Coordinates of C-alpha atoms in Angstrom, one line a residue:
M1 CA 38.5 -6.8 38.6
W2 CA 35.3 -8.1 40.6
I3 CA 34.2 -5.7 43.4
K4 CA 32.8 -7.9 46.1
K5 CA 31.3 -5.0 48.4
P6 CA 28.0 -4.0 46.8
Q7 CA 27.5 -0.2 46.7
K8 CA 24.5 2.0 45.4
T9 CA 22.6 1.0 42.3
D10 CA 25.2 0.5 39.4
F11 CA 25.5 3.1 36.8
R12 CA 24.8 0.8 34.0
F13 CA 21.7 -0.8 35.5
R14 CA 20.3 2.6 36.3
W15 CA 21.0 4.0 32.8
S16 CA 19.3 0.7 31.3
I17 CA 16.1 1.5 33.2
Y18 CA 16.3 5.1 31.9
I19 CA 16.6 4.0 28.5
V20 CA 13.7 1.4 28.6
L21 CA 11.4 4.0 30.2
L22 CA 12.4 6.8 27.7
A23 CA 11.5 4.4 24.9
A24 CA 8.3 3.5 26.4
L25 CA 7.4 7.2 27.0
M26 CA 8.4 7.9 23.4
F27 CA 6.0 5.0 22.0
T28 CA 3.1 6.3 24.3
A29 CA 3.7 9.9 23.3
A30 CA 3.4 8.7 19.6
R31 CA 0.1 6.9 20.5
L32 CA -1.3 10.0 22.3
A33 CA -0.2 12.1 19.3
L34 CA -2.0 9.7 16.9
F35 CA -5.2 9.8 19.2
E36 CA -5.1 13.7 19.3
C37 CA -4.2 14.4 15.7
Y38 CA -6.9 12.0 14.3
H39 CA -9.5 12.1 17.0
S40 CA -12.4 11.8 14.6
L41 CA -11.2 8.2 13.7
F42 CA -11.3 7.1 17.3
A43 CA -14.5 9.1 18.2
A44 CA -16.6 6.0 18.3
L45 CA -14.3 4.2 20.9
T46 CA -15.6 3.9 24.5
A47 CA -13.4 5.2 27.3
Q48 CA -12.8 1.3 28.1
E49 CA -11.7 0.7 24.6
I50 CA -9.4 3.6 24.6
K51 CA -7.9 2.6 28.0
S52 CA -7.4 -1.0 26.6
A53 CA -5.6 0.4 23.6
F54 CA -3.1 2.5 25.5
L55 CA -2.4 -0.4 28.1
N56 CA -2.3 -3.4 25.6
G57 CA -0.5 -1.1 23.1
L58 CA 2.5 -1.3 25.6
R59 CA 2.7 -5.0 24.5
F60 CA 3.6 -4.1 21.2
D61 CA 5.7 -1.2 22.2
F62 CA 7.8 -3.4 24.6
S63 CA 8.1 -5.9 21.9
C64 CA 10.0 -3.3 19.7
I65 CA 12.0 -2.1 22.8
A66 CA 13.1 -5.6 23.7
L67 CA 14.0 -6.5 20.1
F68 CA 16.0 -3.4 19.1
L69 CA 17.2 -2.2 22.5
G70 CA 17.4 -5.3 24.6
P71 CA 20.6 -6.9 23.2
L72 CA 22.4 -3.3 23.6
V73 CA 21.2 -3.1 27.1
F74 CA 22.5 -6.8 27.7
L75 CA 25.9 -5.6 26.4
L76 CA 25.9 -2.4 28.4
N77 CA 25.6 -4.5 31.5
L78 CA 28.4 -6.8 30.9
P79 CA 31.1 -6.5 33.6
V80 CA 33.3 -4.5 31.5
N81 CA 35.4 -1.6 33.1
S82 CA 35.7 0.6 30.1
R83 CA 34.5 4.1 29.6
R84 CA 34.8 3.7 25.9
W85 CA 32.8 0.5 25.9
A86 CA 29.9 2.3 27.8
K87 CA 30.3 5.5 25.8
W88 CA 30.0 3.8 22.4
L89 CA 27.2 1.5 23.4
L90 CA 25.1 4.6 24.6
Y91 CA 25.8 6.2 21.4
I92 CA 24.5 3.2 19.5
I93 CA 21.4 3.2 21.6
S94 CA 20.8 6.8 21.1
L95 CA 21.1 6.1 17.4
V96 CA 18.4 3.3 17.6
L97 CA 16.3 5.6 19.6
L98 CA 16.6 8.2 17.0
I99 CA 15.6 5.6 14.3
L100 CA 12.5 4.3 16.2
A101 CA 11.5 8.1 16.8
G102 CA 11.9 8.8 13.1
L103 CA 9.8 5.8 12.2
L104 CA 7.1 6.7 14.5
A105 CA 7.2 10.3 13.3
A106 CA 6.9 9.1 9.6
D107 CA 4.1 6.8 10.6
L108 CA 2.2 9.7 12.0
I109 CA 2.5 11.6 8.8
Y110 CA 1.7 8.6 6.6
F111 CA -1.3 7.4 8.9
P112 CA -4.1 9.8 7.6
K113 CA -3.5 8.8 4.0
V114 CA -4.8 5.2 4.6
N115 CA -5.9 5.2 8.3
R116 CA -3.6 2.7 9.2
H117 CA 0.0 2.2 10.3
I118 CA 3.0 1.5 7.7
A119 CA 2.9 -2.0 6.6
E120 CA 3.9 -3.5 3.1
E121 CA 5.0 0.1 2.1
I122 CA 8.3 -0.4 4.1
I123 CA 9.3 -3.1 1.6
Q124 CA 8.5 -0.9 -1.3
I125 CA 10.3 2.3 -0.2
S126 CA 13.3 0.4 1.0
H127 CA 14.0 -0.3 -2.7
D128 CA 13.3 3.3 -3.7
W129 CA 16.0 5.3 -2.2
D130 CA 15.4 8.2 -4.6
F131 CA 11.8 8.7 -3.0
V132 CA 13.2 8.3 0.5
I133 CA 15.9 10.9 0.1
S134 CA 13.6 13.4 -1.7
Y135 CA 11.1 13.0 1.0
M136 CA 13.6 13.1 3.8
F137 CA 14.8 16.5 2.4
G138 CA 11.5 17.7 1.3
P139 CA 8.2 17.4 3.4
A140 CA 9.9 15.7 6.1
L141 CA 13.0 18.0 6.6
W142 CA 12.1 19.9 9.6
P143 CA 11.0 16.9 11.6
L144 CA 14.3 15.4 10.5
L145 CA 16.4 18.3 11.6
G146 CA 14.6 18.3 15.1
L147 CA 15.4 14.6 15.5
L148 CA 19.0 15.2 14.6
A149 CA 19.2 18.1 16.9
V150 CA 18.0 15.9 19.9
F151 CA 20.4 13.1 18.8
A152 CA 23.3 15.6 18.8
A153 CA 22.1 16.8 22.2
A154 CA 22.2 13.3 23.4
I155 CA 25.6 12.8 22.2
F156 CA 27.0 15.7 24.2
F157 CA 25.0 14.7 27.2
I158 CA 26.4 11.1 27.1
R159 CA 30.0 12.3 26.8
Y160 CA 29.5 14.7 29.7
K161 CA 27.9 11.9 32.0
I162 CA 30.5 9.3 31.0
K163 CA 33.3 11.6 31.9
T164 CA 31.9 12.9 35.2
S165 CA 29.8 10.0 36.5
F166 CA 31.0 6.7 35.0
K167 CA 31.6 4.5 38.1
P168 CA 30.9 0.9 37.2
E169 CA 30.2 -1.0 40.4
F170 CA 30.5 -4.8 39.9
G171 CA 28.8 -7.2 42.3
S172 CA 30.0 -10.9 42.7
P173 CA 30.0 -13.3 39.6
L174 CA 26.8 -14.7 41.0
A175 CA 25.0 -11.3 41.3
E176 CA 26.3 -10.2 37.9
G177 CA 25.3 -13.5 36.1
G178 CA 21.9 -13.3 37.8
K179 CA 21.4 -9.8 36.6
L180 CA 22.3 -10.7 33.0
L181 CA 19.9 -13.7 33.1
L182 CA 17.1 -11.3 34.4
I183 CA 17.8 -9.0 31.4
I184 CA 17.6 -11.9 29.0
I185 CA 14.3 -13.1 30.5
L186 CA 12.9 -9.6 30.2
I187 CA 14.0 -9.4 26.6
V188 CA 12.4 -12.8 25.7
M189 CA 9.3 -11.7 27.6
G190 CA 9.1 -8.4 25.7
I191 CA 9.4 -9.8 22.4
R192 CA 6.9 -12.5 23.0
G193 CA 4.5 -10.0 24.3
H194 CA 2.8 -12.6 26.6
L195 CA 3.6 -15.1 29.2
G196 CA 1.5 -18.1 27.4
I197 CA 2.6 -20.7 25.0
G198 CA 2.6 -20.0 21.2
K199 CA 4.2 -17.5 18.7
S200 CA 5.6 -14.2 19.6
L201 CA 3.3 -11.3 19.1
G202 CA 2.4 -10.5 15.4
V203 CA 0.4 -7.9 13.8
A204 CA -2.9 -10.0 13.4
D205 CA -2.8 -10.5 17.3
V206 CA -4.0 -7.0 17.9
Y207 CA -7.5 -8.5 17.4
N208 CA -6.9 -10.4 20.7
Y209 CA -7.1 -7.1 22.6
A210 CA -9.2 -4.9 20.2
Q211 CA -12.5 -5.4 18.4
T212 CA -12.6 -2.7 15.8
P213 CA -10.0 -1.5 13.2
S214 CA -9.8 1.9 14.9
A215 CA -9.2 0.2 18.2
A216 CA -6.6 -1.9 16.6
A217 CA -4.9 1.1 15.0
L218 CA -4.6 2.9 18.3
T219 CA -3.2 -0.3 19.8
L220 CA -0.5 -0.9 17.3
N221 CA 2.4 1.3 16.5
G222 CA 4.1 1.9 13.2
A223 CA 7.5 0.6 14.2
F224 CA 6.0 -2.7 15.0
T225 CA 4.0 -3.2 12.0
A226 CA 6.7 -1.9 9.7
Y227 CA 9.0 -4.4 11.1
Q228 CA 6.7 -7.4 11.3
V229 CA 5.7 -7.0 7.6
G230 CA 9.1 -5.8 6.3
R231 CA 11.0 -8.9 7.8
K232 CA 8.7 -11.3 6.0
G233 CA 7.4 -9.5 3.0
Q234 CA 4.0 -10.4 4.4
V235 CA 1.8 -10.5 7.6
D236 CA 0.7 -13.6 9.5
I237 CA -2.9 -14.1 8.9
E238 CA -5.3 -16.9 9.7
N239 CA -8.5 -17.7 7.9
P240 CA -10.3 -20.9 9.1
F241 CA -12.7 -21.1 6.2
P242 CA -12.4 -24.6 4.6
A243 CA -10.3 -24.2 1.5
E244 CA -12.2 -26.6 -1.0
E245 CA -15.5 -25.0 -0.1
A246 CA -13.9 -21.5 -0.5
I247 CA -12.7 -22.4 -4.0
L248 CA -16.4 -23.6 -5.0
I249 CA -17.9 -20.4 -3.7
A250 CA -15.1 -18.3 -5.5
R251 CA -15.7 -20.0 -8.8
E252 CA -19.5 -19.4 -8.5
E253 CA -19.0 -15.8 -7.8
L254 CA -16.4 -15.1 -10.5
F255 CA -17.4 -17.2 -13.6
S256 CA -19.8 -15.5 -16.2
P257 CA -22.4 -17.9 -17.5
D258 CA -20.5 -18.0 -20.8
E259 CA -17.3 -19.4 -19.1
I260 CA -16.1 -22.8 -18.1
A261 CA -13.3 -24.2 -16.0
A262 CA -10.3 -24.6 -18.3
D263 CA -8.4 -27.2 -16.2
A264 CA -9.5 -29.1 -13.0
R265 CA -6.0 -28.6 -11.4
Y266 CA -6.5 -24.8 -11.6
P267 CA -9.9 -24.2 -10.2
L268 CA -10.4 -20.5 -11.2
M269 CA -8.8 -20.6 -14.5
R270 CA -11.6 -20.3 -17.2
T271 CA -12.3 -19.7 -20.7
K272 CA -15.1 -19.0 -23.0
Q273 CA -17.5 -21.9 -23.8
E274 CA -17.3 -20.7 -27.5
A275 CA -14.3 -19.0 -29.1
S276 CA -15.0 -15.5 -30.2
N277 CA -13.2 -13.5 -33.0
L278 CA -10.4 -11.1 -32.3
K279 CA -11.7 -7.5 -33.2
D280 CA -9.7 -4.6 -34.6
I281 CA -9.6 -2.9 -31.1
N282 CA -6.7 -1.4 -29.3
I283 CA -6.6 -1.0 -25.5
M284 CA -5.1 2.0 -23.8
I285 CA -5.1 2.0 -20.0
V286 CA -4.3 5.2 -18.2
L287 CA -3.6 4.5 -14.5
L288 CA -4.3 7.6 -12.7
E289 CA -2.2 8.1 -9.5
G290 CA -4.4 8.8 -6.5
W291 CA -7.4 10.2 -8.2
H292 CA -10.6 10.5 -6.0
P293 CA -14.0 11.0 -7.7
R294 CA -14.7 14.0 -5.3
F295 CA -12.3 16.0 -7.1
V296 CA -13.9 15.4 -10.5
D297 CA -16.9 17.7 -10.8
S298 CA -18.7 15.4 -13.3
L299 CA -18.5 12.5 -10.8
S300 CA -19.1 14.5 -7.6
G301 CA -21.3 17.4 -8.6
G302 CA -18.6 19.6 -7.2
S303 CA -17.4 23.0 -8.7
Y304 CA -13.5 22.6 -8.4
G305 CA -13.0 23.5 -12.1
V306 CA -9.8 21.5 -12.5
T307 CA -11.1 18.6 -14.7
P308 CA -12.8 20.0 -17.8
V309 CA -11.3 17.4 -20.1
F310 CA -12.1 14.4 -18.0
D311 CA -15.6 15.8 -17.5
K312 CA -16.1 15.8 -21.2
I313 CA -14.7 12.1 -21.1
V314 CA -17.4 11.4 -18.6
S315 CA -20.2 12.9 -20.6
E316 CA -19.2 10.8 -23.6
G317 CA -17.9 7.6 -22.0
V318 CA -19.0 4.5 -20.2
V319 CA -19.0 5.6 -16.5
F320 CA -19.1 3.4 -13.5
N321 CA -20.3 5.4 -10.6
N322 CA -19.3 2.7 -8.0
A323 CA -15.9 1.4 -8.9
Y324 CA -13.4 0.6 -6.2
A325 CA -9.7 -0.1 -5.9
S326 CA -8.5 -3.4 -4.6
G327 CA -6.0 -1.7 -2.1
L328 CA -4.6 1.4 -0.9
R329 CA -1.3 1.6 -2.6
S330 CA -0.2 1.7 -6.2
M331 CA 1.1 -2.0 -6.4
F332 CA -2.4 -3.2 -5.6
G333 CA -4.0 -1.4 -8.6
F334 CA -1.1 -2.4 -10.8
A335 CA -1.4 -6.1 -10.0
A336 CA -5.2 -6.0 -10.2
V337 CA -5.5 -4.1 -13.6
L338 CA -2.7 -6.0 -15.5
A339 CA -3.0 -9.6 -13.8
G340 CA -6.4 -9.6 -12.1
V341 CA -4.5 -10.8 -9.0
P342 CA -5.6 -9.8 -5.4
L343 CA -2.8 -9.0 -2.9
V344 CA -4.4 -10.8 0.1
P345 CA -2.9 -10.7 3.6
G346 CA -0.5 -13.4 4.4
L347 CA 1.3 -13.8 1.1
P348 CA 4.4 -11.9 -0.2
M349 CA 3.8 -8.6 -2.0
F350 CA 3.7 -8.5 -5.8
G351 CA 7.5 -7.7 -6.7
Y352 CA 8.8 -9.4 -3.6
G353 CA 7.9 -13.0 -4.1
L354 CA 4.4 -13.3 -5.3
E355 CA 5.6 -13.1 -8.9
M356 CA 7.2 -16.4 -8.5
N357 CA 3.9 -18.0 -9.0
A358 CA 2.4 -18.6 -12.3
L359 CA 0.1 -15.6 -13.0
S360 CA -2.4 -14.8 -15.7
S361 CA -1.1 -11.8 -17.6
M362 CA -3.0 -9.8 -20.0
P363 CA 0.1 -8.2 -21.6
K364 CA 1.6 -11.7 -22.4
N365 CA -1.7 -12.7 -23.9
F366 CA -2.1 -9.8 -26.1
S367 CA 1.6 -10.0 -27.1
D368 CA 1.0 -13.6 -28.1
A369 CA -2.0 -12.6 -30.1
G370 CA 0.3 -10.2 -32.1
Y371 CA -0.3 -6.9 -30.3
Y372 CA 2.3 -4.5 -29.5
T373 CA 2.4 -4.1 -25.8
L374 CA 3.8 -1.1 -23.9
F375 CA 4.1 0.1 -20.4
A376 CA 5.4 3.6 -19.3
Q377 CA 5.5 5.3 -16.2
T378 CA 6.3 8.8 -15.1
S379 CA 8.4 7.5 -12.2
K380 CA 11.8 6.2 -12.5
R381 CA 12.3 2.6 -13.9
D382 CA 13.0 1.0 -10.6
S383 CA 10.2 2.8 -8.6
Y384 CA 8.3 0.0 -7.1
R385 CA 9.9 -2.3 -9.7
L386 CA 7.1 -1.6 -11.9
C387 CA 9.1 -1.6 -15.2
A388 CA 10.5 -4.9 -14.4
L389 CA 7.2 -6.3 -13.2
A390 CA 5.6 -5.0 -16.4
S391 CA 8.2 -6.9 -18.7
F392 CA 7.7 -9.9 -16.4
L393 CA 3.9 -9.8 -17.2
G394 CA 4.8 -9.7 -20.8
M395 CA 5.1 -6.0 -21.9
Q396 CA 7.5 -5.8 -24.9
D397 CA 8.6 -2.5 -23.9
S398 CA 8.7 -0.8 -20.6
Y399 CA 9.9 2.8 -19.9
G400 CA 10.5 5.0 -17.1
W401 CA 11.4 8.7 -16.2
E402 CA 14.9 8.0 -17.5
D403 CA 13.8 7.2 -20.9
I404 CA 11.2 10.0 -21.3
P405 CA 12.3 13.5 -22.6
E406 CA 11.3 16.5 -20.6
L407 CA 9.2 18.6 -23.1
L408 CA 8.0 21.7 -21.0
P409 CA 9.6 24.3 -18.9
Y410 CA 8.2 23.1 -15.6
E411 CA 8.5 25.4 -12.5
E412 CA 9.7 22.6 -10.2
K413 CA 11.1 19.2 -10.4
A414 CA 8.4 16.7 -9.7
P415 CA 9.3 13.8 -7.7
F416 CA 7.4 11.3 -9.8
G417 CA 7.6 12.8 -13.2
Y418 CA 5.3 14.4 -15.6
D419 CA 2.0 13.1 -17.1
Y420 CA 2.2 15.1 -20.3
D421 CA 5.8 14.0 -21.2
A422 CA 4.9 10.2 -20.5
L423 CA 1.8 10.4 -22.4
M424 CA 3.3 12.2 -25.4
F425 CA 6.2 9.5 -25.3
A426 CA 3.8 6.7 -25.2
A427 CA 1.8 8.2 -28.2
D428 CA 5.0 8.3 -30.3
K429 CA 5.8 4.7 -29.5
I430 CA 2.3 3.8 -30.4
K431 CA 2.4 5.7 -33.6
N432 CA 5.8 4.0 -34.8
R433 CA 4.7 0.5 -33.9
K434 CA 5.0 -2.3 -36.5
E435 CA 2.0 -4.3 -35.4
K436 CA -1.7 -3.5 -36.3
N437 CA -3.0 -3.2 -32.8
F438 CA -1.6 -2.4 -29.4
F439 CA -2.2 -3.0 -25.5
A440 CA -0.8 -0.3 -23.5
M441 CA -0.7 1.2 -20.1
V442 CA 0.6 4.6 -19.0
F443 CA 1.0 5.1 -15.1
T444 CA 0.8 8.7 -14.2
G445 CA 2.6 10.3 -11.2
I446 CA 2.1 14.2 -11.1
T447 CA -0.7 13.8 -8.5
H448 CA 1.5 11.9 -6.0
E449 CA 2.6 14.0 -3.1
P450 CA 4.7 15.8 -2.5
F451 CA 3.1 18.0 -5.0
A452 CA 5.1 20.0 -7.6
R453 CA 4.2 23.2 -9.4
T454 CA 4.1 22.4 -13.1
L455 CA 3.2 25.3 -15.4
P456 CA 1.8 28.7 -14.3
Q457 CA -1.6 28.3 -15.8
F458 CA -2.3 25.3 -13.5
D459 CA -1.5 27.3 -10.3
K460 CA -5.2 27.7 -9.8
Y461 CA -5.3 27.4 -5.9
T462 CA -2.8 29.4 -3.8
G463 CA -3.3 27.6 -0.5
D464 CA -0.5 25.4 1.1
D465 CA -2.8 22.7 2.2
W466 CA -3.1 19.2 0.9
D467 CA -6.2 19.8 -1.2
S468 CA -4.9 22.9 -3.1
G469 CA -1.7 21.1 -4.0
F470 CA -3.6 18.1 -5.3
K471 CA -6.2 20.1 -7.4
N472 CA -3.3 22.1 -8.9
T473 CA -1.5 19.0 -10.1
L474 CA -4.9 17.4 -11.1
A475 CA -5.6 20.5 -13.5
Y476 CA -2.2 19.7 -15.2
A477 CA -2.9 15.9 -15.2
D478 CA -6.3 16.6 -16.8
W479 CA -4.8 18.9 -19.4
S480 CA -2.3 16.3 -20.2
I481 CA -4.9 13.7 -20.9
G482 CA -6.6 16.1 -23.3
E483 CA -3.4 16.6 -25.3
F484 CA -2.9 12.9 -25.4
L485 CA -6.4 12.4 -27.0
E486 CA -5.8 15.0 -29.5
K487 CA -2.4 13.2 -30.4
A488 CA -4.3 10.0 -30.8
K489 CA -6.7 11.7 -33.2
Q490 CA -3.9 13.2 -35.1
D491 CA -1.9 10.0 -35.4
G492 CA -5.0 8.0 -36.5
W493 CA -5.4 5.4 -33.8
F494 CA -8.3 7.2 -31.7
D495 CA -11.3 5.8 -33.4
N496 CA -10.6 2.1 -32.9
T497 CA -9.1 2.4 -29.4
I498 CA -10.9 1.9 -26.0
F499 CA -9.3 4.2 -23.5
I500 CA -9.7 3.0 -19.9
F501 CA -9.1 5.7 -17.3
V502 CA -8.8 4.1 -13.7
A503 CA -7.2 5.1 -10.6
D504 CA -4.5 2.9 -8.9
H505 CA -6.1 3.9 -5.5
T506 CA -7.8 6.8 -3.8
S507 CA -6.0 9.8 -2.3
G508 CA -8.0 12.4 -0.1
A509 CA -10.6 10.3 1.4
K510 CA -12.4 12.2 4.0
T511 CA -13.7 9.2 6.0
D512 CA -13.0 5.7 7.2
S513 CA -15.9 4.3 5.2
L514 CA -14.9 1.6 2.7
Y515 CA -17.0 3.4 0.3
D516 CA -14.9 6.4 0.4
K517 CA -11.4 5.1 1.2
F518 CA -11.6 2.7 -1.9
R519 CA -13.8 4.6 -4.4
I520 CA -12.1 5.4 -7.8
P521 CA -12.8 7.0 -11.1
L522 CA -13.3 4.3 -13.8
V523 CA -14.3 5.4 -17.4
M524 CA -14.2 3.6 -20.6
Y525 CA -13.9 6.1 -23.5
A526 CA -14.4 5.1 -27.1
P527 CA -16.9 7.3 -28.7
K528 CA -16.9 5.2 -31.9
I529 CA -17.2 1.9 -30.2
L530 CA -19.0 2.1 -26.7
P531 CA -22.1 4.4 -26.4
A532 CA -22.2 6.7 -23.4
V533 CA -23.8 5.5 -20.3
R534 CA -23.5 5.7 -16.6
R535 CA -23.9 2.6 -14.6
N536 CA -24.4 2.3 -10.9
I537 CA -23.3 -1.5 -10.5
T538 CA -20.4 -2.3 -8.1
V539 CA -17.3 -3.0 -10.0
S540 CA -13.6 -3.4 -9.2
Q541 CA -10.3 -3.0 -10.8
M542 CA -10.1 -6.7 -11.0
D543 CA -13.2 -6.9 -13.3
L544 CA -11.1 -5.2 -15.9
A545 CA -9.2 -8.2 -17.3
P546 CA -12.3 -10.3 -17.9
T547 CA -13.9 -7.1 -19.4
I548 CA -11.0 -6.4 -21.8
Y549 CA -11.0 -9.9 -23.0
A550 CA -14.7 -9.7 -23.8
L551 CA -14.3 -6.3 -25.6
T552 CA -11.4 -7.3 -27.8
G553 CA -12.7 -10.8 -28.4
L554 CA -9.3 -12.4 -27.3
S555 CA -10.3 -16.0 -26.1
V556 CA -7.7 -17.3 -24.0
P557 CA -7.6 -19.3 -20.7
Y558 CA -7.1 -16.8 -17.9
T559 CA -7.5 -16.4 -14.1
A560 CA -8.8 -13.2 -12.6
F561 CA -10.5 -12.2 -9.4
G562 CA -13.2 -10.5 -11.2
R563 CA -16.1 -10.7 -13.8
N564 CA -16.8 -9.0 -17.0
I565 CA -18.3 -5.7 -16.2
F566 CA -20.9 -6.2 -19.2
D567 CA -22.0 -9.5 -17.9
R568 CA -25.7 -8.6 -17.1
S569 CA -26.3 -11.7 -15.0
R570 CA -26.5 -11.2 -11.2
E571 CA -25.7 -7.6 -11.4
N572 CA -27.2 -6.9 -8.1
E573 CA -24.9 -9.4 -6.5
R574 CA -21.6 -7.9 -7.8
F575 CA -19.0 -6.9 -5.3
A576 CA -15.5 -5.4 -4.9
F577 CA -13.0 -7.2 -2.8
V578 CA -10.5 -5.1 -1.1
S579 CA -7.3 -5.4 1.1
E580 CA -6.9 -2.9 3.8
G581 CA -3.5 -3.6 5.5
V582 CA -3.9 -6.7 7.6
N583 CA -7.8 -6.6 7.2
I584 CA -9.9 -7.5 4.2
G585 CA -13.3 -6.0 3.1
L586 CA -16.3 -6.5 0.8
I587 CA -18.1 -3.8 -0.8
T588 CA -21.6 -4.5 -2.1
P589 CA -24.6 -2.4 -3.3
K590 CA -26.3 -3.1 -0.1
G591 CA -23.4 -2.7 2.4
A592 CA -19.9 -3.2 3.2
I593 CA -17.8 -5.1 5.8
R594 CA -14.4 -5.3 7.3
H595 CA -13.0 -8.7 8.3
S596 CA -9.7 -9.8 10.0
G597 CA -10.0 -13.2 8.4
T598 CA -11.2 -14.7 11.7
Q599 CA -13.8 -12.1 12.8
L600 CA -16.1 -9.5 11.5
L601 CA -14.8 -6.1 12.5
S602 CA -17.2 -3.5 11.2
T603 CA -20.5 -3.1 9.1
E604 CA -21.8 -0.4 6.9
A605 CA -25.3 -1.1 5.8
L606 CA -26.8 0.8 2.9
Q607 CA -30.0 -1.0 2.8
D608 CA -32.2 -2.7 5.4
D609 CA -31.9 -6.2 4.0
F610 CA -28.1 -6.2 4.0
D611 CA -27.0 -9.5 5.7
P612 CA -23.4 -9.1 7.1
V613 CA -23.2 -12.7 8.0
S614 CA -23.7 -13.9 4.4
A615 CA -21.2 -11.2 3.4
A616 CA -18.6 -12.4 5.8
K617 CA -18.9 -15.8 4.4
K618 CA -18.5 -14.7 0.9
L619 CA -15.4 -12.5 2.0
Q620 CA -13.9 -15.3 3.9
A621 CA -14.5 -17.7 1.0
L622 CA -12.9 -15.3 -1.6
D623 CA -9.9 -14.6 0.7
K624 CA -9.2 -18.1 1.5
A625 CA -9.6 -19.2 -2.1
A626 CA -7.1 -16.6 -3.4
Y627 CA -4.7 -17.4 -0.3
T628 CA -4.8 -21.1 -1.0
L629 CA -4.5 -21.2 -4.9
L630 CA -1.7 -18.5 -4.8
K631 CA 0.1 -20.3 -1.8
E632 CA 0.0 -23.6 -3.7
N633 CA 0.8 -22.1 -7.1
R634 CA -2.5 -23.2 -8.5
W635 CA -3.7 -19.8 -9.6
F636 CA -2.9 -20.4 -13.3
E637 CA -1.4 -23.2 -15.4
H638 CA 2.5 -23.4 -15.3
E639 CA 4.3 -23.3 -18.6

């Protein structure tokens, strides 16, 4: 029934305003907490930049508020005279606020690991509920209980207010229609984030308001980045570099002198000018979860004392002091090592669409050449879909935690399995193979947080801090590698195997420098094949595919975003291409840069003659070449 006589501000409209203000306050509080908790990251920002981040950050905040709460506010303001209708809508609104608060809290916890907000990780963990549940009831338990307590209090408060204060006051049909139209306009404006023409706000639009990565991080919020990337499986990125010129530059940078283009339709696919003979060499890749060189005494000059086995490997192996990961999460390292493919911004993640392209796969090539191919991970088979992806790439056998027997009386259940068990399992499979040679990868997991206690002898550090937990699990991981090498010797396949120890990404970086955030251990260990040496050249995970083909003598057409590590030509011009969320980066011996795809964001000069403009041109060209060829499915020849 319409009430024509207007009275004081309607209950529904007042509560709508309170809801929006509460949400805005929540987002601003999260931004303030980010600023205070990780103040060192934002120390270089000027007062004006900080002010701009907080003010322009509201654009991204209100985009989330309008998207997730706007439709509910609209329904609340419909002329429906029902306590139950209002009560349940307010319950749902409270639940949405709880979810947003939980996402902002999770983002605050996650942020220091990679110095950016949650992005593509939201896609991966959405398919890994075991991890989500274990984390919710592990490290995140107390924040979760706090949020649930607030939610419970909100429910009781809503029930009380609806019972005592619910007095809907409807105006004329024209007034009610006008109010609803105003709400719709505000929702649309909020989602768009601006009044001009063009698309609604995206993650990349942050650089319209911020000039540096740290300013961009302060401007954005984790709910916005998670939603934008999660709904598409990618981020919207624009790189204006001419595609054909970019491909020519990329080919010049990536091809070794003894390689030629294999097919004009696939510009980066190459092959040896002269075929080589396949050698009696096995390849054993150990992908180390989150290892940072600073924890390895022989790589950092430290005295942690938790890596005696690896220190011996370093003394007898081919060591690359300046090796870098291609990204900040495991999927980047997995894709780079096994397929030589960069996960550039603007494309779907590997495992969520990118694999629909024809890719150049080392496991398939070695399998076709008569090798036994094996992948094993300490995590469960469906963790990040790695077992399925390994099979897709040509691994004959792929195993996860469910397949691996637990061999030791561990103190706690590790959320990502046990390195020793997986390595021994892989060793048994290798021993019992029918083929003469093998190509294998084991992906470790014990050094992934939350850290679990393993065996009493590895409880070397007693603190509850991150460093202590990591070092204790690292001690166990190091011992596991030693046992694995002894097993290889006992089973007779040590002497003709090249062991490649490489981290998937870095954990525990202390600074925002690209040299620190992406630096990883990379050691090739084969005392009977490769003489010990330490090299200072700049190398990347994506250099491994060309290098492995060269070491084994396997001559096949392939595409990889790297170059043979042992190619001595243009050594001083070597580089590492890295992806950092929505940004890209280039690490060189002379300096490093970050780039948004359209503008240079930061520069780190190690030498006076470092030219960031030339570096930016090379970086944009590499990014555009990879994006174009993967987007157009011209990366590798279709079968």
